[in-house]
Amino acid sequence: MRAVVVKEWTAPEALTVGDMDAPPMIENGVRIAIHCAGVNFADGLMVQGKYQEKPPFPFAPGLEVAGEVTEVAPGVSHVSVGDRVMAVVDRGGFAEEVVAHAPDVIRIPDDMDFATAAAFPVAYGTSQFALADRAKLKKGEVLVVHGAAGGVGLTAVECGKALGATVIATAGGPEKLAVAKEHGADYGIDYKTESIKDRVRELTGGRGADVIYDPVGGDVFEQSLRATAPDGRLIVIGFAGGTVQQIPANILLVKNVDVIGFYWGAYRKLGPERIHKSFAQCLRWYEDGLLKPRVSHRFPLEDAGKAILALKDRSVTGKAIVTVR
């Protein structure tokens, strides 16, 4: 089958399409003919050997897919051959087919196309679980979302509104802030021209934010701590800014602030029932019109490296996808 084949750690721009053996069926598995695959920041880390999970060579990157079921293992009953599905996989999404674990495969709603479905699982799954389960965001609280026009950031804006929060979006430039506001943000802060700490305090009457959602890290982290309300929660999603920050513990002590780490992928193994509950809520919100997935960039399989670089240079608003067929 055609796939983006990684034979050694490499830069995203060096990725090429080659031939790879189709994956074997596994116990409790579902084989999917892939139409589209979502592109995530983790894909760029994985091909360079910088991701927390390092697959053996050769492998194809790609953590979320949408397509049609072509085979199911004995005992799998919730999906059938011919069903349109989305799935989360450990790797292998940038290819013509993949075998996913059955619990990670979900039927696509009738009104959702493959491109939208490929952009859905990781970003919405991350944001809903992070905000509702880990950060315990409540109706009426104030949520700050960094990187609010990006893949997970934009979904956090929508999930925050669905949970009843007032949402303050931060992003670089008026165009990206406009995207965040289109998806429900109440206020916007341009981090290129404004102080995040000062503006959050201004917008909250000096109190600060109850929850700050941070997929960026780096320089904004300490500003976030200083913009958090007493008893607030700062949830660390990732380090898209490229720097893993050090946490000044004195600020945590003085302000009674919680810093919460969150790696969504771990819960697929550690707490799958919580993941399923979270994802079911995402689908209900989608069907109620509260979630509106945005795909701003589409790339053919041959340009998967360019898709990863588009995320890195922050030209993507919402999600980028790779089209396979």
mmCIF file of C-alpha atoms in Angstrom:
data_model
loop_
_atom_site.group_PDB
_atom_site.id
_atom_site.type_symbol
_atom_site.label_atom_id
_atom_site.label_comp_id
_atom_site.label_asym_id
_atom_site.label_seq_id
_atom_site.Cartn_x
_atom_site.Cartn_y
_atom_site.Cartn_z
ATOM 1 C CA MET A 1 0.000 0.000 0.000
ATOM 2 C CA ARG A 2 1.014 3.650 -0.421
ATOM 3 C CA ALA A 3 2.138 5.335 2.773
ATOM 4 C CA VAL A 4 4.411 8.017 4.175
ATOM 5 C CA VAL A 5 7.256 5.696 5.167
ATOM 6 C CA VAL A 6 9.646 6.702 7.956
ATOM 7 C CA LYS A 7 12.780 4.512 7.946
ATOM 8 C CA GLU A 8 14.893 6.745 10.193
ATOM 9 C CA TRP A 9 14.373 9.890 12.260
ATOM 10 C CA THR A 10 13.991 12.726 9.816
ATOM 11 C CA ALA A 11 12.730 16.253 9.321
ATOM 12 C CA PRO A 12 9.115 16.694 8.154
ATOM 13 C CA GLU A 13 10.236 18.280 4.864
ATOM 14 C CA ALA A 14 12.145 15.088 4.018
ATOM 15 C CA LEU A 15 9.092 12.816 4.223
ATOM 16 C CA THR A 16 8.229 10.851 1.094
ATOM 17 C CA VAL A 17 5.572 8.384 -0.023
ATOM 18 C CA GLY A 18 6.616 4.787 -0.622
ATOM 19 C CA ASP A 19 5.347 1.222 -0.453
ATOM 20 C CA MET A 20 4.611 -0.451 2.858
ATOM 21 C CA ASP A 21 3.048 -3.780 3.723
ATOM 22 C CA ALA A 22 -0.575 -3.521 4.756
ATOM 23 C CA PRO A 23 -0.874 -3.949 8.529
ATOM 24 C CA PRO A 24 -1.979 -7.378 9.760
ATOM 25 C CA MET A 25 -5.321 -7.818 11.479
ATOM 26 C CA ILE A 26 -5.151 -7.836 15.272
ATOM 27 C CA GLU A 27 -7.372 -9.203 17.997
ATOM 28 C CA ASN A 28 -10.374 -6.898 18.422
ATOM 29 C CA GLY A 29 -9.241 -4.928 15.378
ATOM 30 C CA VAL A 30 -10.952 -2.951 12.618
ATOM 31 C CA ARG A 31 -9.362 -2.451 9.203
ATOM 32 C CA ILE A 32 -10.099 0.956 7.679
ATOM 33 C CA ALA A 33 -9.610 2.158 4.105
ATOM 34 C CA ILE A 34 -8.452 5.689 4.850
ATOM 35 C CA HIS A 35 -9.973 8.648 3.013
ATOM 36 C CA CYS A 36 -8.499 11.445 5.154
ATOM 37 C CA ALA A 37 -6.131 11.758 8.097
ATOM 38 C CA GLY A 38 -5.860 14.584 10.611
ATOM 39 C CA VAL A 39 -2.509 16.327 11.070
ATOM 40 C CA ASN A 40 -1.257 16.976 14.598
ATOM 41 C CA PHE A 41 1.746 18.642 16.193
ATOM 42 C CA ALA A 42 2.702 15.208 17.527
ATOM 43 C CA ASP A 43 3.237 13.916 13.980
ATOM 44 C CA GLY A 44 6.169 16.280 13.516
ATOM 45 C CA LEU A 45 7.657 15.207 16.835
ATOM 46 C CA MET A 46 7.165 11.526 16.036
ATOM 47 C CA VAL A 47 9.037 11.537 12.712
ATOM 48 C CA GLN A 48 11.967 13.330 14.372
ATOM 49 C CA GLY A 49 12.133 10.905 17.309
ATOM 50 C CA LYS A 50 11.083 13.609 19.767
ATOM 51 C CA TYR A 51 7.684 12.195 20.707
ATOM 52 C CA GLN A 52 7.172 10.393 24.017
ATOM 53 C CA GLU A 53 6.354 7.178 22.137
ATOM 54 C CA LYS A 54 8.949 6.058 19.598
ATOM 55 C CA PRO A 55 7.649 3.439 17.158
ATOM 56 C CA PRO A 56 9.956 0.892 15.507
ATOM 57 C CA PHE A 57 11.018 1.480 11.888
ATOM 58 C CA PRO A 58 9.551 1.501 9.351
ATOM 59 C CA PHE A 59 6.329 3.274 10.276
ATOM 60 C CA ALA A 60 3.854 5.793 8.964
ATOM 61 C CA PRO A 61 2.889 8.789 11.123
ATOM 62 C CA GLY A 62 -0.728 9.890 11.539
ATOM 63 C CA LEU A 63 -2.809 9.600 14.714
ATOM 64 C CA GLU A 64 -6.399 10.073 13.529
ATOM 65 C CA VAL A 65 -8.222 8.893 10.429
ATOM 66 C CA ALA A 66 -11.572 8.726 8.715
ATOM 67 C CA GLY A 67 -12.621 6.148 6.148
ATOM 68 C CA GLU A 68 -14.590 2.978 5.495
ATOM 69 C CA VAL A 69 -14.444 -0.326 7.351
ATOM 70 C CA THR A 70 -13.177 -3.151 5.136
ATOM 71 C CA GLU A 71 -12.659 -5.912 7.739
ATOM 72 C CA VAL A 72 -13.454 -6.563 11.379
ATOM 73 C CA ALA A 73 -11.949 -9.104 13.759
ATOM 74 C CA PRO A 74 -14.150 -11.821 15.279
ATOM 75 C CA GLY A 75 -16.222 -10.455 18.150
ATOM 76 C CA VAL A 76 -16.328 -6.847 16.951
ATOM 77 C CA SER A 77 -19.990 -5.878 16.707
ATOM 78 C CA HIS A 78 -20.368 -2.104 17.028
ATOM 79 C CA VAL A 79 -19.127 -1.450 13.471
ATOM 80 C CA SER A 80 -19.471 -3.473 10.275
ATOM 81 C CA VAL A 81 -17.842 -3.679 6.860
ATOM 82 C CA GLY A 82 -18.924 -0.655 4.825
ATOM 83 C CA ASP A 83 -19.487 1.663 7.796
ATOM 84 C CA ARG A 84 -18.092 5.189 7.643
ATOM 85 C CA VAL A 85 -15.903 5.654 10.721
ATOM 86 C CA MET A 86 -13.348 7.840 12.431
ATOM 87 C CA ALA A 87 -10.603 6.411 14.610
ATOM 88 C CA VAL A 88 -7.611 7.256 16.766
ATOM 89 C CA VAL A 89 -4.520 5.129 16.147
ATOM 90 C CA ASP A 90 -1.053 4.928 17.667
ATOM 91 C CA ARG A 91 0.456 5.600 14.219
ATOM 92 C CA GLY A 92 -0.156 4.648 10.578
ATOM 93 C CA GLY A 93 -2.730 7.266 9.567
ATOM 94 C CA PHE A 94 -0.752 8.636 6.615
ATOM 95 C CA ALA A 95 -1.382 5.523 4.539
ATOM 96 C CA GLU A 96 -4.033 3.831 2.413
ATOM 97 C CA GLU A 97 -5.226 1.620 5.245
ATOM 98 C CA VAL A 98 -4.782 1.059 8.954
ATOM 99 C CA VAL A 99 -5.904 -1.434 11.582
ATOM 100 C CA ALA A 100 -7.321 0.271 14.676
ATOM 101 C CA HIS A 101 -8.338 -1.132 18.047
ATOM 102 C CA ALA A 102 -12.114 -1.506 18.013
ATOM 103 C CA PRO A 103 -12.757 0.691 21.098
ATOM 104 C CA ASP A 104 -11.016 3.558 19.265
ATOM 105 C CA VAL A 105 -13.349 3.348 16.243
ATOM 106 C CA ILE A 106 -16.573 5.359 16.100
ATOM 107 C CA ARG A 107 -19.229 5.697 13.411
ATOM 108 C CA ILE A 108 -19.314 9.076 11.668
ATOM 109 C CA PRO A 109 -22.563 11.065 11.942
ATOM 110 C CA ASP A 110 -24.526 11.045 8.694
ATOM 111 C CA ASP A 111 -23.994 14.761 8.029
ATOM 112 C CA MET A 112 -20.211 14.688 8.631
ATOM 113 C CA ASP A 113 -17.834 14.255 5.679
ATOM 114 C CA PHE A 114 -14.525 12.394 5.851
ATOM 115 C CA ALA A 115 -12.402 15.554 6.039
ATOM 116 C CA THR A 116 -14.339 16.873 9.019
ATOM 117 C CA ALA A 117 -14.300 13.465 10.687
ATOM 118 C CA ALA A 118 -10.518 13.182 10.321
ATOM 119 C CA ALA A 119 -10.157 16.539 12.059
ATOM 120 C CA PHE A 120 -12.442 15.613 14.945
ATOM 121 C CA PRO A 121 -11.151 12.937 17.373
ATOM 122 C CA VAL A 122 -7.842 14.183 18.770
ATOM 123 C CA ALA A 123 -8.577 17.906 19.074
ATOM 124 C CA TYR A 124 -12.127 17.691 20.426
ATOM 125 C CA GLY A 125 -11.310 14.631 22.508
ATOM 126 C CA THR A 126 -8.395 16.479 24.082
ATOM 127 C CA SER A 127 -10.276 19.694 24.815
ATOM 128 C CA GLN A 128 -13.477 18.207 26.190
ATOM 129 C CA PHE A 129 -11.653 15.810 28.496
ATOM 130 C CA ALA A 130 -9.110 18.405 29.606
ATOM 131 C CA LEU A 131 -11.704 21.024 30.482
ATOM 132 C CA ALA A 132 -14.563 18.935 31.837
ATOM 133 C CA ASP A 133 -12.698 16.061 33.508
ATOM 134 C CA ARG A 134 -9.246 17.343 34.458
ATOM 135 C CA ALA A 135 -9.785 21.090 34.974
ATOM 136 C CA LYS A 136 -13.385 20.713 36.211
ATOM 137 C CA LEU A 137 -14.492 23.845 34.329
ATOM 138 C CA LYS A 138 -17.878 25.008 35.588
ATOM 139 C CA LYS A 139 -20.673 27.105 34.144
ATOM 140 C CA GLY A 140 -20.046 30.792 34.811
ATOM 141 C CA GLU A 141 -16.272 30.481 35.178
ATOM 142 C CA VAL A 142 -13.730 32.362 33.057
ATOM 143 C CA LEU A 143 -11.578 30.307 30.681
ATOM 144 C CA VAL A 144 -8.490 31.612 28.864
ATOM 145 C CA VAL A 145 -7.444 29.637 25.781
ATOM 146 C CA HIS A 146 -3.956 30.151 24.351
ATOM 147 C CA GLY A 147 -3.323 29.393 20.690
ATOM 148 C CA ALA A 148 -7.054 29.829 20.250
ATOM 149 C CA ALA A 149 -7.071 29.647 16.445
ATOM 150 C CA GLY A 150 -5.045 26.423 16.310
ATOM 151 C CA GLY A 151 -6.212 22.826 16.225
ATOM 152 C CA VAL A 152 -6.768 22.132 19.910
ATOM 153 C CA GLY A 153 -7.154 25.792 20.847
ATOM 154 C CA LEU A 154 -10.171 26.367 18.630
ATOM 155 C CA THR A 155 -11.857 23.237 19.956
ATOM 156 C CA ALA A 156 -11.186 24.423 23.520
ATOM 157 C CA VAL A 157 -13.002 27.670 22.717
ATOM 158 C CA GLU A 158 -16.057 25.708 21.556
ATOM 159 C CA CYS A 159 -15.955 23.187 24.389
ATOM 160 C CA GLY A 160 -15.563 25.990 26.916
ATOM 161 C CA LYS A 161 -18.667 27.727 25.574
ATOM 162 C CA ALA A 162 -20.573 24.427 25.558
ATOM 163 C CA LEU A 163 -19.691 24.061 29.260
ATOM 164 C CA GLY A 164 -21.056 27.542 29.974
ATOM 165 C CA ALA A 165 -17.815 29.472 30.498
ATOM 166 C CA THR A 166 -16.865 32.984 29.473
ATOM 167 C CA VAL A 167 -14.001 32.455 27.024
ATOM 168 C CA ILE A 168 -11.020 34.761 26.503
ATOM 169 C CA ALA A 169 -8.997 33.769 23.427
ATOM 170 C CA THR A 170 -5.342 34.633 22.877
ATOM 171 C CA ALA A 171 -3.763 34.462 19.421
ATOM 172 C CA GLY A 172 -1.264 36.268 17.223
ATOM 173 C CA GLY A 173 -2.984 38.890 15.093
ATOM 174 C CA PRO A 174 -6.494 40.136 14.352
ATOM 175 C CA GLU A 175 -7.227 37.519 11.688
ATOM 176 C CA LYS A 176 -6.696 34.623 14.097
ATOM 177 C CA LEU A 177 -8.656 36.358 16.840
ATOM 178 C CA ALA A 178 -11.515 36.813 14.371
ATOM 179 C CA VAL A 179 -11.530 33.052 13.774
ATOM 180 C CA ALA A 180 -11.688 32.400 17.524
ATOM 181 C CA LYS A 181 -14.583 34.816 17.907
ATOM 182 C CA GLU A 182 -16.416 33.170 14.990
ATOM 183 C CA HIS A 183 -16.265 29.971 17.035
ATOM 184 C CA GLY A 184 -17.626 31.540 20.210
ATOM 185 C CA ALA A 185 -14.856 33.407 22.050
ATOM 186 C CA ASP A 186 -16.237 36.316 24.061
ATOM 187 C CA TYR A 187 -13.017 38.343 24.111
ATOM 188 C CA GLY A 188 -9.694 38.296 22.278
ATOM 189 C CA ILE A 189 -6.139 39.197 23.278
ATOM 190 C CA ASP A 190 -3.454 39.723 20.624
ATOM 191 C CA TYR A 191 -0.333 38.477 22.389
ATOM 192 C CA LYS A 192 1.850 40.277 19.832
ATOM 193 C CA THR A 193 0.645 43.703 20.926
ATOM 194 C CA GLU A 194 -0.980 43.229 24.351
ATOM 195 C CA SER A 195 0.038 41.907 27.757
ATOM 196 C CA ILE A 196 -1.900 38.699 28.421
ATOM 197 C CA LYS A 197 -1.635 39.170 32.186
ATOM 198 C CA ASP A 198 -2.825 42.768 32.144
ATOM 199 C CA ARG A 199 -5.695 42.205 29.703
ATOM 200 C CA VAL A 200 -6.994 39.131 31.548
ATOM 201 C CA ARG A 201 -6.996 41.079 34.795
ATOM 202 C CA GLU A 202 -8.754 43.977 33.071
ATOM 203 C CA LEU A 203 -11.431 41.748 31.552
ATOM 204 C CA THR A 204 -12.059 39.971 34.872
ATOM 205 C CA GLY A 205 -12.171 43.026 37.107
ATOM 206 C CA GLY A 206 -8.748 42.232 38.538
ATOM 207 C CA ARG A 207 -9.630 38.702 39.649
ATOM 208 C CA GLY A 208 -8.016 36.608 36.915
ATOM 209 C CA ALA A 209 -9.118 33.490 35.058
ATOM 210 C CA ASP A 210 -10.505 30.388 36.730
ATOM 211 C CA VAL A 211 -8.988 28.057 34.112
ATOM 212 C CA ILE A 212 -6.189 28.628 31.596
ATOM 213 C CA TYR A 213 -5.796 26.131 28.748
ATOM 214 C CA ASP A 214 -2.215 26.134 27.473
ATOM 215 C CA PRO A 215 -1.095 24.125 24.434
ATOM 216 C CA VAL A 216 1.704 26.648 23.743
ATOM 217 C CA GLY A 217 4.023 26.766 26.771
ATOM 218 C CA GLY A 218 7.175 28.845 26.612
ATOM 219 C CA ASP A 219 7.066 32.538 27.396
ATOM 220 C CA VAL A 220 3.321 32.758 28.019
ATOM 221 C CA PHE A 221 3.411 30.287 30.911
ATOM 222 C CA GLU A 222 4.495 32.665 33.680
ATOM 223 C CA GLN A 223 2.098 35.330 32.380
ATOM 224 C CA SER A 224 -0.607 32.681 32.621
ATOM 225 C CA LEU A 225 0.234 31.920 36.239
ATOM 226 C CA ARG A 226 0.051 35.599 37.090
ATOM 227 C CA ALA A 227 -3.272 35.903 35.245
ATOM 228 C CA THR A 228 -4.876 33.011 37.135
ATOM 229 C CA ALA A 229 -7.449 33.708 39.829
ATOM 230 C CA PRO A 230 -6.932 32.405 43.383
ATOM 231 C CA ASP A 231 -7.783 28.676 43.405
ATOM 232 C CA GLY A 232 -7.462 28.744 39.607
ATOM 233 C CA ARG A 233 -6.294 25.890 37.404
ATOM 234 C CA LEU A 234 -3.708 26.027 34.614
ATOM 235 C CA ILE A 235 -3.840 22.951 32.398
ATOM 236 C CA VAL A 236 -0.775 22.141 30.314
ATOM 237 C CA ILE A 237 -1.704 20.524 26.985
ATOM 238 C CA GLY A 238 1.557 20.806 25.057
ATOM 239 C CA PHE A 239 4.529 22.911 24.029
ATOM 240 C CA ALA A 240 3.762 24.192 20.530
ATOM 241 C CA GLY A 241 5.921 27.235 21.301
ATOM 242 C CA GLY A 242 8.936 24.927 21.375
ATOM 243 C CA THR A 243 10.033 25.559 24.980
ATOM 244 C CA VAL A 244 9.241 23.402 27.987
ATOM 245 C CA GLN A 245 8.764 25.896 30.786
ATOM 246 C CA GLN A 246 9.994 25.687 34.364
ATOM 247 C CA ILE A 247 7.268 26.193 36.980
ATOM 248 C CA PRO A 248 7.938 28.908 39.602
ATOM 249 C CA ALA A 249 6.595 27.139 42.671
ATOM 250 C CA ASN A 250 6.457 30.334 44.726
ATOM 251 C CA ILE A 251 3.603 31.640 42.548
ATOM 252 C CA LEU A 252 1.678 28.392 43.018
ATOM 253 C CA LEU A 253 2.058 28.708 46.766
ATOM 254 C CA VAL A 254 1.108 32.373 47.077
ATOM 255 C CA LYS A 255 -1.913 32.179 44.734
ATOM 256 C CA ASN A 256 -3.127 28.660 45.602
ATOM 257 C CA VAL A 257 -2.995 27.760 41.911
ATOM 258 C CA ASP A 258 -3.089 24.208 40.516
ATOM 259 C CA VAL A 259 -0.988 23.292 37.474
ATOM 260 C CA ILE A 260 -2.442 20.212 35.797
ATOM 261 C CA GLY A 261 -0.621 18.077 33.251
ATOM 262 C CA PHE A 262 -2.672 16.358 30.587
ATOM 263 C CA TYR A 263 -1.679 13.782 27.963
ATOM 264 C CA TRP A 264 -4.897 12.608 26.322
ATOM 265 C CA GLY A 265 -3.325 9.609 24.616
ATOM 266 C CA ALA A 266 -2.502 7.961 27.934
ATOM 267 C CA TYR A 267 -6.172 7.751 28.873
ATOM 268 C CA ARG A 268 -6.905 5.502 25.884
ATOM 269 C CA LYS A 269 -5.116 2.819 27.912
ATOM 270 C CA LEU A 270 -5.434 4.050 31.511
ATOM 271 C CA GLY A 271 -9.063 5.159 31.477
ATOM 272 C CA PRO A 272 -10.829 4.182 28.247
ATOM 273 C CA GLU A 273 -14.279 4.417 29.827
ATOM 274 C CA ARG A 274 -13.625 8.087 30.623
ATOM 275 C CA ILE A 275 -12.474 8.698 27.042
ATOM 276 C CA HIS A 276 -15.658 7.083 25.682
ATOM 277 C CA LYS A 277 -17.854 9.182 27.946
ATOM 278 C CA SER A 278 -16.029 12.342 26.881
ATOM 279 C CA PHE A 279 -16.229 11.536 23.190
ATOM 280 C CA ALA A 280 -19.931 10.727 23.412
ATOM 281 C CA GLN A 281 -20.426 14.228 24.834
ATOM 282 C CA CYS A 282 -18.463 15.710 21.924
ATOM 283 C CA LEU A 283 -20.745 13.976 19.437
ATOM 284 C CA ARG A 284 -23.859 15.209 21.280
ATOM 285 C CA TRP A 285 -22.516 18.757 21.171
ATOM 286 C CA TYR A 286 -21.785 18.348 17.463
ATOM 287 C CA GLU A 287 -25.302 17.104 16.764
ATOM 288 C CA ASP A 288 -26.670 20.058 18.760
ATOM 289 C CA GLY A 289 -24.687 22.475 16.583
ATOM 290 C CA LEU A 290 -22.332 23.577 19.374
ATOM 291 C CA LEU A 291 -19.177 22.253 17.681
ATOM 292 C CA LYS A 292 -18.237 23.414 14.187
ATOM 293 C CA PRO A 293 -14.981 21.756 13.106
ATOM 294 C CA ARG A 294 -12.802 23.983 10.917
ATOM 295 C CA VAL A 295 -10.452 22.548 8.278
ATOM 296 C CA SER A 296 -8.360 25.348 6.784
ATOM 297 C CA HIS A 297 -5.748 23.328 4.866
ATOM 298 C CA ARG A 298 -5.897 20.124 2.825
ATOM 299 C CA PHE A 299 -2.848 18.338 1.452
ATOM 300 C CA PRO A 300 -2.424 15.223 -0.716
ATOM 301 C CA LEU A 301 -0.603 12.291 0.851
ATOM 302 C CA GLU A 302 2.559 13.216 -1.056
ATOM 303 C CA ASP A 303 2.633 16.573 0.747
ATOM 304 C CA ALA A 304 2.247 15.244 4.285
ATOM 305 C CA GLY A 305 5.529 16.905 5.242
ATOM 306 C CA LYS A 306 4.212 20.268 4.068
ATOM 307 C CA ALA A 307 1.091 19.698 6.167
ATOM 308 C CA ILE A 308 3.206 19.184 9.289
ATOM 309 C CA LEU A 309 5.250 22.304 8.504
ATOM 310 C CA ALA A 310 2.058 24.334 8.037
ATOM 311 C CA LEU A 311 1.190 23.515 11.652
ATOM 312 C CA LYS A 312 4.677 24.405 12.806
ATOM 313 C CA ASP A 313 4.656 27.836 11.149
ATOM 314 C CA ARG A 314 1.149 28.530 12.529
ATOM 315 C CA SER A 315 -0.466 29.192 9.164
ATOM 316 C CA VAL A 316 -3.252 26.704 9.950
ATOM 317 C CA THR A 317 -6.427 27.866 11.677
ATOM 318 C CA GLY A 318 -8.343 24.920 13.049
ATOM 319 C CA LYS A 319 -7.045 21.723 11.472
ATOM 320 C CA ALA A 320 -5.050 20.552 8.479
ATOM 321 C CA ILE A 321 -5.795 17.199 6.908
ATOM 322 C CA VAL A 322 -4.100 14.811 4.506
ATOM 323 C CA THR A 323 -6.318 13.357 1.779
ATOM 324 C CA VAL A 324 -5.526 9.779 0.819
ATOM 325 C CA ARG A 325 -8.298 8.885 -1.638
#
